[in-house]
Structure formats: C-alpha cells, structure tokens
C-alpha angles and dihedrals in degrees: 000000000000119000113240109263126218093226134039121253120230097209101071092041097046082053090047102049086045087059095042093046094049092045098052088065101057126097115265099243077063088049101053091053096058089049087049094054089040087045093057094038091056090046096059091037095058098042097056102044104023120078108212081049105058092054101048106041112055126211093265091048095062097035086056095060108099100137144006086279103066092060096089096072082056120089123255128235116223131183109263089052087055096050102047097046119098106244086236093063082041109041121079114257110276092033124096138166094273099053086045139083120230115210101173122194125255090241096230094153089049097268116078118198143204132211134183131216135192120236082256087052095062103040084074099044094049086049087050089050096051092055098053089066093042083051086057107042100276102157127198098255095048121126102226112208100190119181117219137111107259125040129243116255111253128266124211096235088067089077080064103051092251112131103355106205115202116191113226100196107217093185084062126091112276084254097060093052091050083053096056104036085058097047091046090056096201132194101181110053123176120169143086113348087215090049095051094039085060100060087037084062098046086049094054083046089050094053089242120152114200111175100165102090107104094184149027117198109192127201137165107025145066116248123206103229084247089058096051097049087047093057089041096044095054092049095043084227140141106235131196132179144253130203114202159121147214086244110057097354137209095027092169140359133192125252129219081270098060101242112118102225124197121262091226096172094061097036147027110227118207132193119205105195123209089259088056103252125131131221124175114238101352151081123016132300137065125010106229095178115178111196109219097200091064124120111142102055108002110205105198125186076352109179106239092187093239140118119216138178102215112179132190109276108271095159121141086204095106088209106083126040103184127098115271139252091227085180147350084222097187138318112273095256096046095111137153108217111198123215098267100057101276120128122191135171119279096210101099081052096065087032089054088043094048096057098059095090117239101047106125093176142002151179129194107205128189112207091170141008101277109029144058143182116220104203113201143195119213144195127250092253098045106118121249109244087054095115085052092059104035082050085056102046084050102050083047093056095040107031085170088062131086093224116194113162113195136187127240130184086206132019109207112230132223114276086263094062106251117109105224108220087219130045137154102212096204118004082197087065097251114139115224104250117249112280091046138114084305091052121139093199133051143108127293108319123236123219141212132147148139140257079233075326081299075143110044094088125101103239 
C-alpha cells in the first residue's frame, strides 16, 4: 500500500482530470456503461477484501449486480452503522488507519462521521475536485480563497504562482477570517454560502470594497435568492453550485446553463421514494448514493441523510448530457411532528419562507411538537410588515402548527459552522433556553461547515 505523503503529487492528478474531463462529455448511454463496468468491479472488490462486507452481501448478491438497478436487492449503509463499526471491519485488506487518510464530516446531522482514502483514492478525488473549479471558470493564474477547517496539503506548481490555494479557516473568530480572506486577495471562492455571506456582511460593516473575486462557487447550503444577490452584488462575480459530501464526494455540479447534473461516471445515484421503492436517478426521497474510486474503504448503497428531487436532463447547455439534481429539498430527519404524533417533512416551510422577497436567511426550530418559530434575516429594504405576512401565509398553510416568525439580525450556526434550516431544538418539548443555539445575540461566530462537507476532510 502507498505511505501518506505530506504534498500532493501532480501525476496521478493530472491522469485522473484527463479521465474525468474525457468521460463528462460522453452521452449518457456511454456514461452509464462505464458505471456499470466500475459498479461491478467495486462489488466484487469490496466482498472479497472487506469485512463488513463479506458478512453482509452473499455470493448471489454480488453476482447479481449487472447494472444500477440490481442494487436494490443489495443492503444500505446508513450512518450510524458507519459510525459504530470498527475501520478494520470497514477498510479493504492491506489498508489501515496509518496508510490512510482520515476526512471526517462536519456533523452536521448529529453523527459525524470519518472516512478514510487511500493515496489512490485521493488522487482521484483531488483530480474530480479540480475539475469542479475548471468547470466553473477557475484559470491558472486564479488565487483560490477556500473556507474550510483544515487546509489543503501543498502542491509544487504554487511556487509558481499556478493555482494559488488560501486557507480561510472556518474554526477561527469571524475577524480572523476577514482578515485572511483580505490578505489572500482571491479571485476564485468556493465554501458555505452562509459563511461567505457572513464576511461579505462585515465587509460591507467595515466600509471595504473587494471587487477581485471573478467567481463564487457555493456548496452545502441552501441560498435565498436575496442572499445570494447580496454575496454576488458586492463582488461583482458570476457563481455556480456544487452538490457534494466528505463520503462519496462531488455528486453533482452546475453547467453554464444552471442545472446540477449527476455525475453519473464517478458515482450511482439512487432515489428511495416514500413507498419504499427505489429508482436510479429519478423522482423524489432518499439519496443512496455508491462511489465507484474507492479502494480503501467502499461505501456502497451508503445513506447520505438527504432528500433530493432529481429529473430527466432536459438542459439546453450542450455540455452535460446526465439527469439533474432540481433541488436538495431537506435532510431526511429534518421533520416537523405536530401535536397529535404526525411527523412530515419541513422542507415546503423553508420553500414557502424563501419566496417572500426580501428574506436573506432563515431557520425554521421546533421547540415542541406543534409549533415552531421561523427566525429570518432581512434586507434593508424588506418592509416592515414582512414577518406579518409571511406568519399569516404560514398558519394558513399549517393550521396544526403554532406558528410565531420572528426577525434576527444573526442566526447562530452549529458548532461546525452550517445553519440547518431545520432543527427541533428538544424532542422532549423543552425549549433551549435564550441565549442558545436560536439566539439573536453572542460573541464572534465560528464557522465550519461542509460543501456538502465536500471540505471538512483533512486532506
């Protein structure tokens, strides 16, 4: 197995991008025939040198698996099981946690969660992410600020002035970030929306103009329409998304035309629907996402915790040719339960919240099953009876709900950094006390988050 290194080598990336590169532009038909070779590749990998799964997939099972679509007969992984399984049960023969490399999740949904990748491994995943900027105007010459806690490991062509990277550290005070980006003087950002958003804001407080930055690529969040304006406006940039995770990575990525599309050559996308069927790429549920480059530690049918609407492609771009990823339209727990028992998904309440213009954040908590209170941020021209109105649309759509909206001038994040747009406070009804997560007031923030914690990993 090969030893960790303390920089990154240019070789296999340069192999990699050159693969990822050639593949996006293939049909999809093309594209689905090279997942199917990596899919059954990676099944038979991981059954005969993996020990979970060795006990859990049969012969037959993986023998079975010819397509996507055999997956299903196949068992999921969710988090918790991940979690609470030793990495040696989990890690390939011949891999360990010191020839590894160990990226762990912001835990943001409660259960964070570590993975480990093999210098191969990465290779690719550095190559994909590489991509994912070139794909979205990154040049040569850029000077890249990325906001995430740890930094990237070096690369040789920096000395050079290629591919400048700049750590933003998001575990540091909301002052020392200021303070780096500016020095950094980037032209290239990609992080949090809500992160950025936030050193946009105390910019904008400090009377500092910064007009350099070309582009903004977002991942992670969600962005009101306002927000986003608000972040764009003051650079004076062109933005596009990312939607992706420490575990299996970039899962889709926008084209010039706006619409993420799967990246269906690297990955198998899976829908469970609320009946409990599965389709691959298509209809609304449960992410099951497999990543096919992944020796070290394969995750396969592997529970992300989100719920995603993912439609045939029916983009004009002429770049891209797989189905896309309309909307991440809440993680899987984020539920509303009503006073009575039932439990529902949140996600039309921040939809519904997010229309009203002039809405720049938002969270919607639950201190007790049937009600909740939807904190907002506004602009400065927002009117002022704006919470009123958005109260009354939302009683009107969920009579069974105490509805109370409020407006903040700051919505605290997680300690990792991401604001969940939905959060129950205390399943046993009791309310966190003022000063709390909710809370409007407190010192300098620290952030942390994840793209979909695509850079929470310690490279």
């Amino acid at each position: 197995m090969s030893r960790l290194r303390s920089t990154i080598r240019l070789a296999p990336v340069a192999h990699h991008l050159a693969t990822i590169r050639r593949r996006e532009r293939l049909p999809h038909a093309e594209q689905l025939r090279i997942q199917s070779e990596l899919l059954r590749a990676l099944v038979r990998h991981a059954h005969a040198n993996v020990p979970h799964y060795r006990e859990t997939l049969t012969s037959a099972q993986v023998e079975g698996v010819r397509t996507a679509d055999d997956l299903a007969g196949l068992p999921t992984l969710d988090r918790t099981t991940l979690r609470d399984t030793p990495a040696r049960e989990l890690l390939a023969d011949g891999f360990t946690p010191e020839n590894t490399r160990a990226n762990t999740t912001s835990g943001s949904s409660g259960i964070p969660i570590t993975i480990r990748n093999s210098e191969r491994d990465l290779g690719y995943l550095r190559a994909a992410y590489l991509q994912d900027m070139l794909a979205n105007g990154l040049r040569p010459t850029d000077r890249i600020a990325y906001f995430r806690v740890a930094s990237f490991l070096p690369h040789p062509l920096e000395r050079f002035g290629i591919l400048r990277n700049h750590h933003i550290p998001t575990d540091r005070s909301l002052d020392e970030q200021v303070e780096t980006f500016l020095a950094a003087k980037p032209t290239f950002v990609i992080g949090f929306p809500n992160v950025i958003a936030s050193v946009v804001d105390e910019l904008k407080r400090r009377g500092v103009t910064h007009r350099g930055v070309r582009t903004v690529l977002f991942g992670g969040e969600r962005l009101t329409p306002t927000a986003r304006a608000h972040v764009l406006d003051y650079f004076g940039a062109s933005h596009r998304e990312v939607y992706a995770s420490v575990e299996v990575f970039t899962i889709a990525r926008t084209c010039p035309a706006g619409s993420m599309h799967l990246r269906t050559a690297d990955l198998v996308v899976e829908v469970e629907h609320d009946d409990g069927t599965v389709s691959v790429e298509d209809g609304v549920g449960e992410i099951l996402v497999t990543r096919l480059h992944s020796e070290a530690m394969p995750l396969i049918r592997y529970r992300l915790g989100d719920r995603v609407r993912i439609v045939p492609n029916d983009c004009p771009c002429g770049v891209a040719t797989t189905p896309i990823v309309r909307e991440v339209v809440g993680r899987s727990e984020d539920r509303i339960a009503t006073s009575d028992g039932r439990r529902y998904y949140g996600d039309f309440l921040t939809t519904l919240t997010q229309s009203f213009p002039g809405i720049t954040r938002l969270q919607v908590l639950q201190p007790r099953p049937g009600a909740i209170e939807v904190l907002v941020i506004l602009s400065g021209d927002a009117p002022d009876d704006l919470t009123s109105d958005i109260e009354r649309e939302l009683r009107r759509r969920v009579p069974d709900l105490d509805v109370t909206v409020r407006r903040t001038h700051r919505i605290t994040p997680e300690a990792n950094g991401k604001i969940k747009l939905v959060k129950v406070l205390a399943p046993t009804g009791e309310r966190v006390p003022s000063g709390g997560p909710a809370s409007a007031e407190g010192g300098p923030s620290t952030q942390k988050g994840r793209m979909s914690d695509v850079a929470e990993g310690n490279d």
